[in-house]
Amino acid sequence: MQTFDVAIVGGGPAGSSCAAFCALAGLRTLVLERERFPREKVCGDCLNPSCWPVLEHLGLTQRVWDLPHSKLTSVEFIAIDGHKVIVDLPTREDCELSIKRSLFDDLLLRRACDLGVHVREETTVTALSHIGAENACSHEPVARPALDARQGRGCNVLQPGWKIETTSGESFLAQVLVGADGRNSTVARLRNLLPRPARERVALQAHIPLPRNFGKRIVLQFLREGYSGQAPVNEIELNLCLVGRPSTISKLRQWAQRHFEIPTDQPWHTITPLTRTPVPCTHENLLFIGDAARVVEPFTGEGIYYAIRSGELAAATIGKIIKNGDRQLALRQFARASAEMYRGRLWINRLARAAVLSPRFGSFFVHAAQINPLILKLLTAKIIRPPPPG
């Protein structure tokens, strides 16, 4: 049974960034990912300017620019009746890009591998056991045993940690566990922390041929049945997202088929249920990051930033825990830093949710912005603003 400082369940942007930062800090790190990369992921595919400092810390800025992408120049809001308001985006180097998640996620995971992270793809976690120090015994070398740990014959003894069992038959020990496995987190479910599902909203997403003269814009379109998000991800493909109620999502799909001339056999990826009931970001020596914390909508253009930034914050916290600091203090600091990361930035979540539950409410913002464009400019600025220094 192999032993690690930290085990991360989920190899998406949150898990891979956390793993990479842990490896940079010299921690023995494991990532367990149930799929084989590259793979597609339901998402708006947008990187907002806040991402660039984190990607720079990972040494990935140029490699991200080298991927097929689209440099986005504006956001177009469309009301139910067709009225439009356009808000320009920054066009500097710290701009908004759209990149297919299959490419971006694979780049992050390979970066973690390059830094020495142990990655197990096509591996699903089946059981989690929270164990005390007296039971955390392994015949494998321990990466960082506690300074005061008792040394038993033929084994090392860890601080309290986790035993992780998988479908591959392998088991692992780790001092800290990170749930980075998405909105319907297996880690949260196995620890009885997953909120009760509510099928309030359903999301569909597909990559379709880029319409002629679409340009480099993001479109947020409010419809009677919900809303649609659209953005080019390269020179030939458009990311098309639809979000509605269970009772209206089929009509939204029919609208998309007519509007974009999509064949009826077009494959769609889906997220259901869509609910924002959050999971606590810390629980014992367990951290939840990215979508596993269930804070943001998946198509707002902010999710990737929250994923990689929460991964960076979690890695700093794990470093403090492993180095025999005050574990409870470190976890409290992580909870505060996570809350600060979201502070003042969740307007678009409320608007997106309201647009599905009451599309006329979303259209109201567009009509109001025709009178006072500052309304949507302020809203857009909340999404694309760069993070504060440090």
mmCIF file of C-alpha atoms in Angstrom:
data_model
loop_
_atom_site.group_PDB
_atom_site.id
_atom_site.type_symbol
_atom_site.label_atom_id
_atom_site.label_comp_id
_atom_site.label_asym_id
_atom_site.label_seq_id
_atom_site.Cartn_x
_atom_site.Cartn_y
_atom_site.Cartn_z
ATOM 1 C CA MET A 1 0.000 0.000 0.000
ATOM 2 C CA GLN A 2 1.621 3.243 -1.160
ATOM 3 C CA THR A 3 1.671 6.274 1.097
ATOM 4 C CA PHE A 4 1.424 9.912 0.053
ATOM 5 C CA ASP A 5 1.349 13.286 1.710
ATOM 6 C CA VAL A 6 -1.798 14.198 -0.213
ATOM 7 C CA ALA A 7 -4.261 12.291 -2.378
ATOM 8 C CA ILE A 8 -6.388 14.298 -4.805
ATOM 9 C CA VAL A 9 -9.509 12.758 -6.294
ATOM 10 C CA GLY A 10 -10.166 14.347 -9.682
ATOM 11 C CA GLY A 11 -7.699 15.444 -12.347
ATOM 12 C CA GLY A 12 -9.526 18.485 -13.750
ATOM 13 C CA PRO A 13 -8.189 22.048 -13.396
ATOM 14 C CA ALA A 14 -8.731 22.154 -9.622
ATOM 15 C CA GLY A 15 -7.125 18.764 -8.942
ATOM 16 C CA SER A 16 -4.268 19.157 -11.422
ATOM 17 C CA SER A 17 -3.351 22.663 -10.282
ATOM 18 C CA CYS A 18 -3.464 21.612 -6.630
ATOM 19 C CA ALA A 19 -1.294 18.587 -7.435
ATOM 20 C CA ALA A 20 1.216 20.672 -9.386
ATOM 21 C CA PHE A 21 1.548 23.229 -6.590
ATOM 22 C CA CYS A 22 1.909 20.435 -4.018
ATOM 23 C CA ALA A 23 4.681 18.871 -6.112
ATOM 24 C CA LEU A 24 6.417 22.244 -6.419
ATOM 25 C CA ALA A 25 6.355 22.386 -2.613
ATOM 26 C CA GLY A 26 8.098 18.996 -2.433
ATOM 27 C CA LEU A 27 5.079 16.974 -1.320
ATOM 28 C CA ARG A 28 4.522 13.376 -2.432
ATOM 29 C CA THR A 29 1.264 13.741 -4.352
ATOM 30 C CA LEU A 30 -1.266 11.321 -5.855
ATOM 31 C CA VAL A 31 -4.071 12.113 -8.329
ATOM 32 C CA LEU A 32 -6.866 9.603 -8.909
ATOM 33 C CA GLU A 33 -8.891 10.335 -12.049
ATOM 34 C CA ARG A 34 -11.761 8.137 -13.220
ATOM 35 C CA GLU A 35 -11.402 9.027 -16.922
ATOM 36 C CA ARG A 36 -8.626 8.873 -19.501
ATOM 37 C CA PHE A 37 -7.362 12.271 -20.660
ATOM 38 C CA PRO A 38 -7.870 14.056 -22.955
ATOM 39 C CA ARG A 39 -11.628 14.070 -22.531
ATOM 40 C CA GLU A 40 -14.391 16.624 -23.030
ATOM 41 C CA LYS A 41 -15.997 18.395 -20.082
ATOM 42 C CA VAL A 42 -19.266 20.305 -19.802
ATOM 43 C CA CYS A 43 -18.145 23.919 -19.485
ATOM 44 C CA GLY A 44 -18.277 27.353 -21.068
ATOM 45 C CA ASP A 45 -14.592 26.882 -22.032
ATOM 46 C CA CYS A 46 -13.585 30.431 -21.010
ATOM 47 C CA LEU A 47 -10.421 31.551 -19.225
ATOM 48 C CA ASN A 48 -10.928 34.965 -17.681
ATOM 49 C CA PRO A 49 -8.001 37.330 -16.967
ATOM 50 C CA SER A 50 -7.830 36.251 -13.322
ATOM 51 C CA CYS A 51 -6.404 32.923 -14.491
ATOM 52 C CA TRP A 52 -3.158 34.322 -15.866
ATOM 53 C CA PRO A 53 -1.259 34.867 -12.575
ATOM 54 C CA VAL A 54 -2.005 31.282 -11.480
ATOM 55 C CA LEU A 55 -0.991 29.869 -14.867
ATOM 56 C CA GLU A 56 2.185 31.939 -14.697
ATOM 57 C CA HIS A 57 3.013 30.392 -11.297
ATOM 58 C CA LEU A 58 2.631 26.979 -12.948
ATOM 59 C CA GLY A 59 4.879 27.943 -15.854
ATOM 60 C CA LEU A 60 2.063 27.403 -18.353
ATOM 61 C CA THR A 61 1.289 30.825 -19.798
ATOM 62 C CA GLN A 62 2.960 30.327 -23.176
ATOM 63 C CA ARG A 63 1.824 26.724 -23.452
ATOM 64 C CA VAL A 64 -1.790 27.851 -22.987
ATOM 65 C CA TRP A 65 -1.392 30.467 -25.720
ATOM 66 C CA ASP A 66 0.035 27.750 -27.975
ATOM 67 C CA LEU A 67 -3.202 25.729 -27.762
ATOM 68 C CA PRO A 68 -5.939 26.319 -30.372
ATOM 69 C CA HIS A 69 -8.032 29.130 -28.902
ATOM 70 C CA SER A 70 -10.117 32.208 -29.557
ATOM 71 C CA LYS A 71 -9.253 35.628 -28.107
ATOM 72 C CA LEU A 72 -12.600 37.072 -27.057
ATOM 73 C CA THR A 73 -13.270 40.777 -27.559
ATOM 74 C CA SER A 74 -16.841 41.390 -26.350
ATOM 75 C CA VAL A 75 -19.881 40.030 -24.502
ATOM 76 C CA GLU A 76 -23.253 40.393 -26.191
ATOM 77 C CA PHE A 77 -26.357 40.189 -23.993
ATOM 78 C CA ILE A 78 -29.588 39.393 -25.880
ATOM 79 C CA ALA A 79 -33.047 39.792 -24.314
ATOM 80 C CA ILE A 80 -36.010 37.525 -25.051
ATOM 81 C CA ASP A 81 -37.358 40.062 -27.573
ATOM 82 C CA GLY A 82 -34.011 40.311 -29.376
ATOM 83 C CA HIS A 83 -32.773 43.594 -27.952
ATOM 84 C CA LYS A 84 -28.983 43.577 -27.518
ATOM 85 C CA VAL A 85 -26.313 45.229 -25.395
ATOM 86 C CA ILE A 86 -22.607 44.749 -26.166
ATOM 87 C CA VAL A 87 -19.833 45.147 -23.588
ATOM 88 C CA ASP A 88 -16.232 45.256 -24.765
ATOM 89 C CA LEU A 89 -13.610 43.028 -23.119
ATOM 90 C CA PRO A 90 -9.931 43.844 -22.489
ATOM 91 C CA THR A 91 -7.720 43.041 -25.462
ATOM 92 C CA ARG A 92 -4.325 43.146 -23.723
ATOM 93 C CA GLU A 93 -2.238 40.046 -23.066
ATOM 94 C CA ASP A 94 -4.246 39.436 -19.862
ATOM 95 C CA CYS A 95 -7.397 39.028 -21.930
ATOM 96 C CA GLU A 96 -10.236 36.514 -22.031
ATOM 97 C CA LEU A 97 -9.553 33.327 -23.991
ATOM 98 C CA SER A 98 -11.757 30.382 -24.863
ATOM 99 C CA ILE A 99 -10.123 26.953 -25.123
ATOM 100 C CA LYS A 100 -11.653 23.492 -25.298
ATOM 101 C CA ARG A 101 -11.482 21.795 -21.919
ATOM 102 C CA SER A 102 -10.175 18.598 -23.473
ATOM 103 C CA LEU A 103 -6.995 20.483 -24.402
ATOM 104 C CA PHE A 104 -6.688 22.726 -21.363
ATOM 105 C CA ASP A 105 -7.298 20.000 -18.774
ATOM 106 C CA ASP A 106 -4.867 17.631 -20.454
ATOM 107 C CA LEU A 107 -2.189 20.344 -20.421
ATOM 108 C CA LEU A 108 -2.647 20.886 -16.669
ATOM 109 C CA LEU A 109 -2.594 17.178 -15.836
ATOM 110 C CA ARG A 110 0.555 16.602 -17.920
ATOM 111 C CA ARG A 111 2.194 19.529 -16.148
ATOM 112 C CA ALA A 112 1.451 17.837 -12.825
ATOM 113 C CA CYS A 113 2.983 14.624 -14.164
ATOM 114 C CA ASP A 114 6.077 16.502 -15.305
ATOM 115 C CA LEU A 115 6.505 17.821 -11.768
ATOM 116 C CA GLY A 116 6.503 14.300 -10.318
ATOM 117 C CA VAL A 117 2.863 13.820 -9.353
ATOM 118 C CA HIS A 118 1.740 10.164 -9.363
ATOM 119 C CA VAL A 119 -1.345 10.009 -11.618
ATOM 120 C CA ARG A 120 -3.731 7.066 -11.895
ATOM 121 C CA GLU A 121 -6.216 7.561 -14.732
ATOM 122 C CA GLU A 122 -9.278 5.364 -15.282
ATOM 123 C CA THR A 123 -9.352 4.804 -11.523
ATOM 124 C CA THR A 124 -12.510 5.302 -9.480
ATOM 125 C CA VAL A 125 -12.527 5.677 -5.697
ATOM 126 C CA THR A 126 -14.845 3.150 -4.065
ATOM 127 C CA ALA A 127 -14.232 3.635 -0.335
ATOM 128 C CA LEU A 128 -12.691 6.164 2.046
ATOM 129 C CA SER A 129 -11.675 5.471 5.623
ATOM 130 C CA HIS A 130 -10.599 8.165 8.042
ATOM 131 C CA ILE A 131 -7.897 6.548 10.168
ATOM 132 C CA GLY A 132 -6.040 7.500 13.306
ATOM 133 C CA ALA A 133 -2.281 7.602 13.685
ATOM 134 C CA GLU A 134 -2.162 4.196 15.329
ATOM 135 C CA ASN A 135 -3.739 2.622 12.226
ATOM 136 C CA ALA A 136 -1.873 4.547 9.523
ATOM 137 C CA CYS A 137 0.758 1.896 8.976
ATOM 138 C CA SER A 138 2.406 1.129 5.656
ATOM 139 C CA HIS A 139 5.352 -1.008 4.593
ATOM 140 C CA GLU A 140 6.099 1.496 1.832
ATOM 141 C CA PRO A 141 8.431 4.425 2.593
ATOM 142 C CA VAL A 142 6.520 7.306 4.138
ATOM 143 C CA ALA A 143 7.012 10.587 2.314
ATOM 144 C CA ARG A 144 6.947 12.852 5.358
ATOM 145 C CA PRO A 145 6.307 11.077 8.666
ATOM 146 C CA ALA A 146 5.417 13.232 11.629
ATOM 147 C CA LEU A 147 8.468 14.278 13.596
ATOM 148 C CA ASP A 148 7.150 12.590 16.695
ATOM 149 C CA ALA A 149 5.688 9.543 14.929
ATOM 150 C CA ARG A 150 6.398 6.203 16.488
ATOM 151 C CA GLN A 151 8.548 3.969 14.293
ATOM 152 C CA GLY A 152 7.222 0.437 14.313
ATOM 153 C CA ARG A 153 9.200 -2.513 13.105
ATOM 154 C CA GLY A 154 8.951 -2.782 9.335
ATOM 155 C CA CYS A 155 6.629 0.177 8.960
ATOM 156 C CA ASN A 156 6.280 3.896 9.459
ATOM 157 C CA VAL A 157 3.387 5.536 11.252
ATOM 158 C CA LEU A 158 1.614 8.602 9.885
ATOM 159 C CA GLN A 159 -0.450 11.299 11.497
ATOM 160 C CA PRO A 160 -4.219 10.746 11.206
ATOM 161 C CA GLY A 161 -5.123 10.441 7.550
ATOM 162 C CA TRP A 162 -7.051 8.496 4.932
ATOM 163 C CA LYS A 163 -7.173 5.060 3.430
ATOM 164 C CA ILE A 164 -8.423 5.195 -0.168
ATOM 165 C CA GLU A 165 -9.690 2.113 -2.017
ATOM 166 C CA THR A 166 -10.219 1.994 -5.783
ATOM 167 C CA THR A 167 -11.782 -0.079 -8.534
ATOM 168 C CA SER A 168 -8.312 -1.122 -9.687
ATOM 169 C CA GLY A 169 -7.840 -3.037 -6.433
ATOM 170 C CA GLU A 170 -5.117 -0.647 -5.290
ATOM 171 C CA SER A 171 -5.313 1.061 -1.931
ATOM 172 C CA PHE A 172 -3.464 4.179 -0.856
ATOM 173 C CA LEU A 173 -2.728 6.038 2.355
ATOM 174 C CA ALA A 174 -2.570 9.824 2.513
ATOM 175 C CA GLN A 175 -2.334 12.326 5.314
ATOM 176 C CA VAL A 176 -4.575 14.866 3.531
ATOM 177 C CA LEU A 177 -7.409 14.174 1.087
ATOM 178 C CA VAL A 178 -8.711 16.619 -1.528
ATOM 179 C CA GLY A 179 -12.050 16.313 -3.294
ATOM 180 C CA ALA A 180 -11.663 17.833 -6.750
ATOM 181 C CA ASP A 181 -14.092 15.554 -8.550
ATOM 182 C CA GLY A 182 -16.854 17.884 -9.641
ATOM 183 C CA ARG A 183 -20.357 18.918 -8.670
ATOM 184 C CA ASN A 184 -21.516 15.375 -7.912
ATOM 185 C CA SER A 185 -18.358 14.540 -5.986
ATOM 186 C CA THR A 186 -17.741 10.900 -5.142
ATOM 187 C CA VAL A 187 -15.640 12.028 -2.182
ATOM 188 C CA ALA A 188 -18.536 14.090 -0.803
ATOM 189 C CA ARG A 189 -20.960 11.214 -1.394
ATOM 190 C CA LEU A 190 -18.751 8.654 0.336
ATOM 191 C CA ARG A 191 -18.402 10.995 3.330
ATOM 192 C CA ASN A 192 -22.169 11.704 3.412
ATOM 193 C CA LEU A 193 -21.563 15.385 2.660
ATOM 194 C CA LEU A 194 -23.271 15.609 -0.736
ATOM 195 C CA PRO A 195 -26.404 17.797 -0.567
ATOM 196 C CA ARG A 196 -29.703 16.259 -1.526
ATOM 197 C CA PRO A 197 -30.149 16.618 -5.318
ATOM 198 C CA ALA A 198 -32.746 19.021 -6.663
ATOM 199 C CA ARG A 199 -33.487 18.956 -10.391
ATOM 200 C CA GLU A 200 -34.183 22.669 -10.558
ATOM 201 C CA ARG A 201 -32.004 23.198 -13.640
ATOM 202 C CA VAL A 202 -30.468 21.067 -16.391
ATOM 203 C CA ALA A 203 -27.537 22.025 -18.629
ATOM 204 C CA LEU A 204 -26.596 20.831 -22.118
ATOM 205 C CA GLN A 205 -23.380 21.620 -23.990
ATOM 206 C CA ALA A 206 -21.972 20.799 -27.428
ATOM 207 C CA HIS A 207 -19.256 21.925 -29.824
ATOM 208 C CA ILE A 208 -20.793 22.731 -33.195
ATOM 209 C CA PRO A 209 -19.462 24.247 -36.458
ATOM 210 C CA LEU A 210 -18.737 27.948 -36.002
ATOM 211 C CA PRO A 211 -21.378 30.039 -37.823
ATOM 212 C CA ARG A 212 -20.099 32.433 -40.478
ATOM 213 C CA ASN A 213 -19.256 35.923 -39.230
ATOM 214 C CA PHE A 214 -19.854 34.965 -35.600
ATOM 215 C CA GLY A 215 -16.787 36.923 -34.584
ATOM 216 C CA LYS A 216 -14.812 36.768 -31.337
ATOM 217 C CA ARG A 217 -17.722 37.434 -29.018
ATOM 218 C CA ILE A 218 -19.397 35.701 -26.103
ATOM 219 C CA VAL A 219 -23.185 35.633 -26.434
ATOM 220 C CA LEU A 220 -25.431 35.339 -23.371
ATOM 221 C CA GLN A 221 -28.936 34.964 -24.760
ATOM 222 C CA PHE A 222 -32.073 34.942 -22.609
ATOM 223 C CA LEU A 223 -34.913 32.812 -23.963
ATOM 224 C CA ARG A 224 -38.417 32.000 -22.779
ATOM 225 C CA GLU A 225 -37.239 28.510 -21.790
ATOM 226 C CA GLY A 226 -33.957 29.524 -20.089
ATOM 227 C CA TYR A 227 -30.720 30.861 -21.489
ATOM 228 C CA SER A 228 -27.943 30.031 -23.936
ATOM 229 C CA GLY A 229 -24.224 30.784 -23.806
ATOM 230 C CA GLN A 230 -22.144 30.786 -26.993
ATOM 231 C CA ALA A 231 -18.426 31.352 -27.607
ATOM 232 C CA PRO A 232 -15.966 30.325 -30.339
ATOM 233 C CA VAL A 233 -13.204 28.042 -29.035
ATOM 234 C CA ASN A 234 -11.036 28.115 -32.174
ATOM 235 C CA GLU A 235 -11.367 29.060 -35.820
ATOM 236 C CA ILE A 236 -13.935 26.377 -36.665
ATOM 237 C CA GLU A 237 -15.920 25.429 -33.509
ATOM 238 C CA LEU A 238 -18.504 27.124 -31.305
ATOM 239 C CA ASN A 239 -19.167 26.155 -27.700
ATOM 240 C CA LEU A 240 -22.952 26.107 -27.309
ATOM 241 C CA CYS A 241 -24.468 25.851 -23.822
ATOM 242 C CA LEU A 242 -28.142 25.594 -22.903
ATOM 243 C CA VAL A 243 -29.552 25.826 -19.383
ATOM 244 C CA GLY A 244 -33.203 25.344 -18.516
ATOM 245 C CA ARG A 245 -35.661 23.613 -16.276
ATOM 246 C CA PRO A 246 -36.259 19.870 -16.733
ATOM 247 C CA SER A 247 -39.614 20.775 -18.296
ATOM 248 C CA THR A 248 -38.124 23.253 -20.806
ATOM 249 C CA ILE A 249 -34.729 21.817 -21.764
ATOM 250 C CA SER A 250 -36.113 19.840 -24.725
ATOM 251 C CA LYS A 251 -37.620 23.043 -26.175
ATOM 252 C CA LEU A 252 -34.271 24.788 -25.712
ATOM 253 C CA ARG A 253 -32.587 22.006 -27.641
ATOM 254 C CA GLN A 254 -35.154 22.348 -30.419
ATOM 255 C CA TRP A 255 -34.510 26.111 -30.542
ATOM 256 C CA ALA A 256 -30.769 25.455 -30.895
ATOM 257 C CA GLN A 257 -31.348 22.920 -33.665
ATOM 258 C CA ARG A 258 -33.363 25.482 -35.632
ATOM 259 C CA HIS A 259 -31.210 28.521 -34.844
ATOM 260 C CA PHE A 260 -27.839 26.891 -35.575
ATOM 261 C CA GLU A 261 -29.079 24.292 -38.098
ATOM 262 C CA ILE A 262 -27.881 21.459 -35.873
ATOM 263 C CA PRO A 263 -28.783 17.914 -36.925
ATOM 264 C CA THR A 264 -31.151 16.050 -34.633
ATOM 265 C CA ASP A 265 -28.485 13.429 -33.906
ATOM 266 C CA GLN A 266 -26.054 16.046 -32.525
ATOM 267 C CA PRO A 267 -24.445 14.570 -29.374
ATOM 268 C CA TRP A 268 -24.838 16.683 -26.222
ATOM 269 C CA HIS A 269 -23.015 16.568 -22.901
ATOM 270 C CA THR A 270 -25.131 17.219 -19.841
ATOM 271 C CA ILE A 271 -25.016 18.216 -16.187
ATOM 272 C CA THR A 272 -27.944 17.293 -13.994
ATOM 273 C CA PRO A 273 -28.894 18.170 -11.384
ATOM 274 C CA LEU A 274 -27.621 21.731 -11.394
ATOM 275 C CA THR A 275 -27.754 22.956 -7.828
ATOM 276 C CA ARG A 276 -25.621 25.395 -5.921
ATOM 277 C CA THR A 277 -26.161 24.007 -2.426
ATOM 278 C CA PRO A 278 -22.512 24.200 -1.312
ATOM 279 C CA VAL A 279 -20.316 21.555 0.256
ATOM 280 C CA PRO A 280 -18.161 22.799 3.177
ATOM 281 C CA CYS A 281 -14.688 23.481 1.774
ATOM 282 C CA THR A 282 -13.050 21.815 4.796
ATOM 283 C CA HIS A 283 -14.029 18.789 6.854
ATOM 284 C CA GLU A 284 -11.514 17.163 9.199
ATOM 285 C CA ASN A 285 -8.346 16.914 7.061
ATOM 286 C CA LEU A 286 -10.399 16.868 3.867
ATOM 287 C CA LEU A 287 -10.600 19.832 1.468
ATOM 288 C CA PHE A 288 -13.041 20.468 -1.384
ATOM 289 C CA ILE A 289 -11.948 22.616 -4.313
ATOM 290 C CA GLY A 290 -13.259 23.698 -7.702
ATOM 291 C CA ASP A 291 -16.706 22.453 -8.687
ATOM 292 C CA ALA A 292 -16.661 19.928 -5.838
ATOM 293 C CA ALA A 293 -17.344 22.895 -3.525
ATOM 294 C CA ARG A 294 -20.495 23.595 -5.611
ATOM 295 C CA VAL A 295 -20.356 27.387 -5.402
ATOM 296 C CA VAL A 296 -20.591 28.645 -8.997
ATOM 297 C CA GLU A 297 -22.607 28.016 -12.146
ATOM 298 C CA PRO A 298 -20.679 26.056 -14.805
ATOM 299 C CA PHE A 299 -21.160 28.509 -17.704
ATOM 300 C CA THR A 300 -20.403 31.932 -16.223
ATOM 301 C CA GLY A 301 -16.839 32.265 -17.494
ATOM 302 C CA GLU A 302 -15.426 32.097 -13.979
ATOM 303 C CA GLY A 303 -15.351 28.403 -13.121
ATOM 304 C CA ILE A 304 -11.827 27.674 -14.373
ATOM 305 C CA TYR A 305 -10.402 30.582 -12.374
ATOM 306 C CA TYR A 306 -12.075 29.357 -9.185
ATOM 307 C CA ALA A 307 -10.803 25.845 -9.912
ATOM 308 C CA ILE A 308 -7.123 26.669 -10.394
ATOM 309 C CA ARG A 309 -7.031 29.368 -7.722
ATOM 310 C CA SER A 310 -8.697 27.109 -5.136
ATOM 311 C CA GLY A 311 -6.142 24.445 -6.098
ATOM 312 C CA GLU A 312 -3.342 26.904 -5.384
ATOM 313 C CA LEU A 313 -4.874 27.912 -2.038
ATOM 314 C CA ALA A 314 -5.404 24.266 -1.059
ATOM 315 C CA ALA A 315 -1.787 23.364 -1.865
ATOM 316 C CA ALA A 316 -0.530 26.140 0.408
ATOM 317 C CA THR A 317 -2.785 24.840 3.183
ATOM 318 C CA ILE A 318 -1.658 21.246 2.692
ATOM 319 C CA GLY A 319 1.971 22.352 2.899
ATOM 320 C CA LYS A 320 1.264 23.899 6.312
ATOM 321 C CA ILE A 321 -0.483 20.744 7.535
ATOM 322 C CA ILE A 322 2.254 18.372 6.359
ATOM 323 C CA LYS A 323 4.976 20.460 7.917
ATOM 324 C CA ASN A 324 3.409 19.888 11.340
ATOM 325 C CA GLY A 325 1.819 23.273 11.692
ATOM 326 C CA ASP A 326 -1.478 23.911 13.409
ATOM 327 C CA ARG A 327 -3.864 21.864 11.244
ATOM 328 C CA GLN A 328 -7.033 23.530 12.503
ATOM 329 C CA LEU A 329 -5.536 26.988 12.012
ATOM 330 C CA ALA A 330 -4.461 26.085 8.472
ATOM 331 C CA LEU A 331 -7.956 24.824 7.628
ATOM 332 C CA ARG A 332 -9.584 27.958 9.042
ATOM 333 C CA GLN A 333 -7.232 30.098 6.973
ATOM 334 C CA PHE A 334 -8.141 28.102 3.863
ATOM 335 C CA ALA A 335 -11.859 28.576 4.532
ATOM 336 C CA ARG A 336 -11.347 32.344 4.898
ATOM 337 C CA ALA A 337 -9.211 32.550 1.754
ATOM 338 C CA SER A 338 -11.805 30.577 -0.203
ATOM 339 C CA ALA A 339 -14.602 32.883 0.940
ATOM 340 C CA GLU A 340 -12.512 35.925 0.004
ATOM 341 C CA MET A 341 -11.898 34.485 -3.464
ATOM 342 C CA TYR A 342 -15.644 34.551 -4.176
ATOM 343 C CA ARG A 343 -16.404 37.846 -2.436
ATOM 344 C CA GLY A 344 -18.190 40.305 -4.701
ATOM 345 C CA ARG A 345 -17.904 38.030 -7.759
ATOM 346 C CA LEU A 346 -21.107 35.981 -7.659
ATOM 347 C CA TRP A 347 -23.530 38.402 -9.291
ATOM 348 C CA ILE A 348 -23.492 36.435 -12.516
ATOM 349 C CA ASN A 349 -24.496 33.273 -10.627
ATOM 350 C CA ARG A 350 -27.614 34.981 -9.340
ATOM 351 C CA LEU A 351 -28.406 36.376 -12.766
ATOM 352 C CA ALA A 352 -27.839 33.025 -14.484
ATOM 353 C CA ARG A 353 -30.065 31.192 -12.006
ATOM 354 C CA ALA A 354 -32.762 33.853 -12.305
ATOM 355 C CA ALA A 355 -32.553 33.678 -16.096
ATOM 356 C CA VAL A 356 -33.570 30.018 -15.965
ATOM 357 C CA LEU A 357 -36.212 30.296 -13.273
ATOM 358 C CA SER A 358 -37.556 33.577 -14.676
ATOM 359 C CA PRO A 359 -36.026 34.440 -18.092
ATOM 360 C CA ARG A 360 -37.879 37.756 -18.167
ATOM 361 C CA PHE A 361 -35.795 38.816 -15.171
ATOM 362 C CA GLY A 362 -32.601 38.359 -17.181
ATOM 363 C CA SER A 363 -34.110 40.261 -20.085
ATOM 364 C CA PHE A 364 -34.960 43.099 -17.704
ATOM 365 C CA PHE A 365 -31.226 43.653 -17.162
ATOM 366 C CA VAL A 366 -30.656 43.906 -20.893
ATOM 367 C CA HIS A 367 -33.454 46.457 -21.336
ATOM 368 C CA ALA A 368 -32.227 48.433 -18.327
ATOM 369 C CA ALA A 369 -28.716 48.427 -19.783
ATOM 370 C CA GLN A 370 -30.015 49.999 -22.980
ATOM 371 C CA ILE A 371 -30.949 52.990 -20.835
ATOM 372 C CA ASN A 372 -27.878 52.807 -18.598
ATOM 373 C CA PRO A 373 -25.077 50.627 -20.103
ATOM 374 C CA LEU A 374 -23.149 50.904 -16.827
ATOM 375 C CA ILE A 375 -25.315 48.113 -15.349
ATOM 376 C CA LEU A 376 -23.941 45.314 -17.530
ATOM 377 C CA LYS A 377 -20.497 46.905 -17.731
ATOM 378 C CA LEU A 378 -20.234 46.652 -13.948
ATOM 379 C CA LEU A 379 -21.534 43.074 -14.030
ATOM 380 C CA THR A 380 -19.034 42.088 -16.726
ATOM 381 C CA ALA A 381 -16.205 43.805 -14.849
ATOM 382 C CA LYS A 382 -16.985 41.654 -11.806
ATOM 383 C CA ILE A 383 -16.334 38.559 -13.922
ATOM 384 C CA ILE A 384 -13.251 39.593 -15.869
ATOM 385 C CA ARG A 385 -11.474 41.722 -13.295
ATOM 386 C CA PRO A 386 -7.926 40.606 -12.481
ATOM 387 C CA PRO A 387 -7.274 39.320 -8.948
ATOM 388 C CA PRO A 388 -5.821 41.682 -6.344
ATOM 389 C CA PRO A 389 -2.004 41.774 -6.153
ATOM 390 C CA GLY A 390 -0.486 38.913 -4.129
#
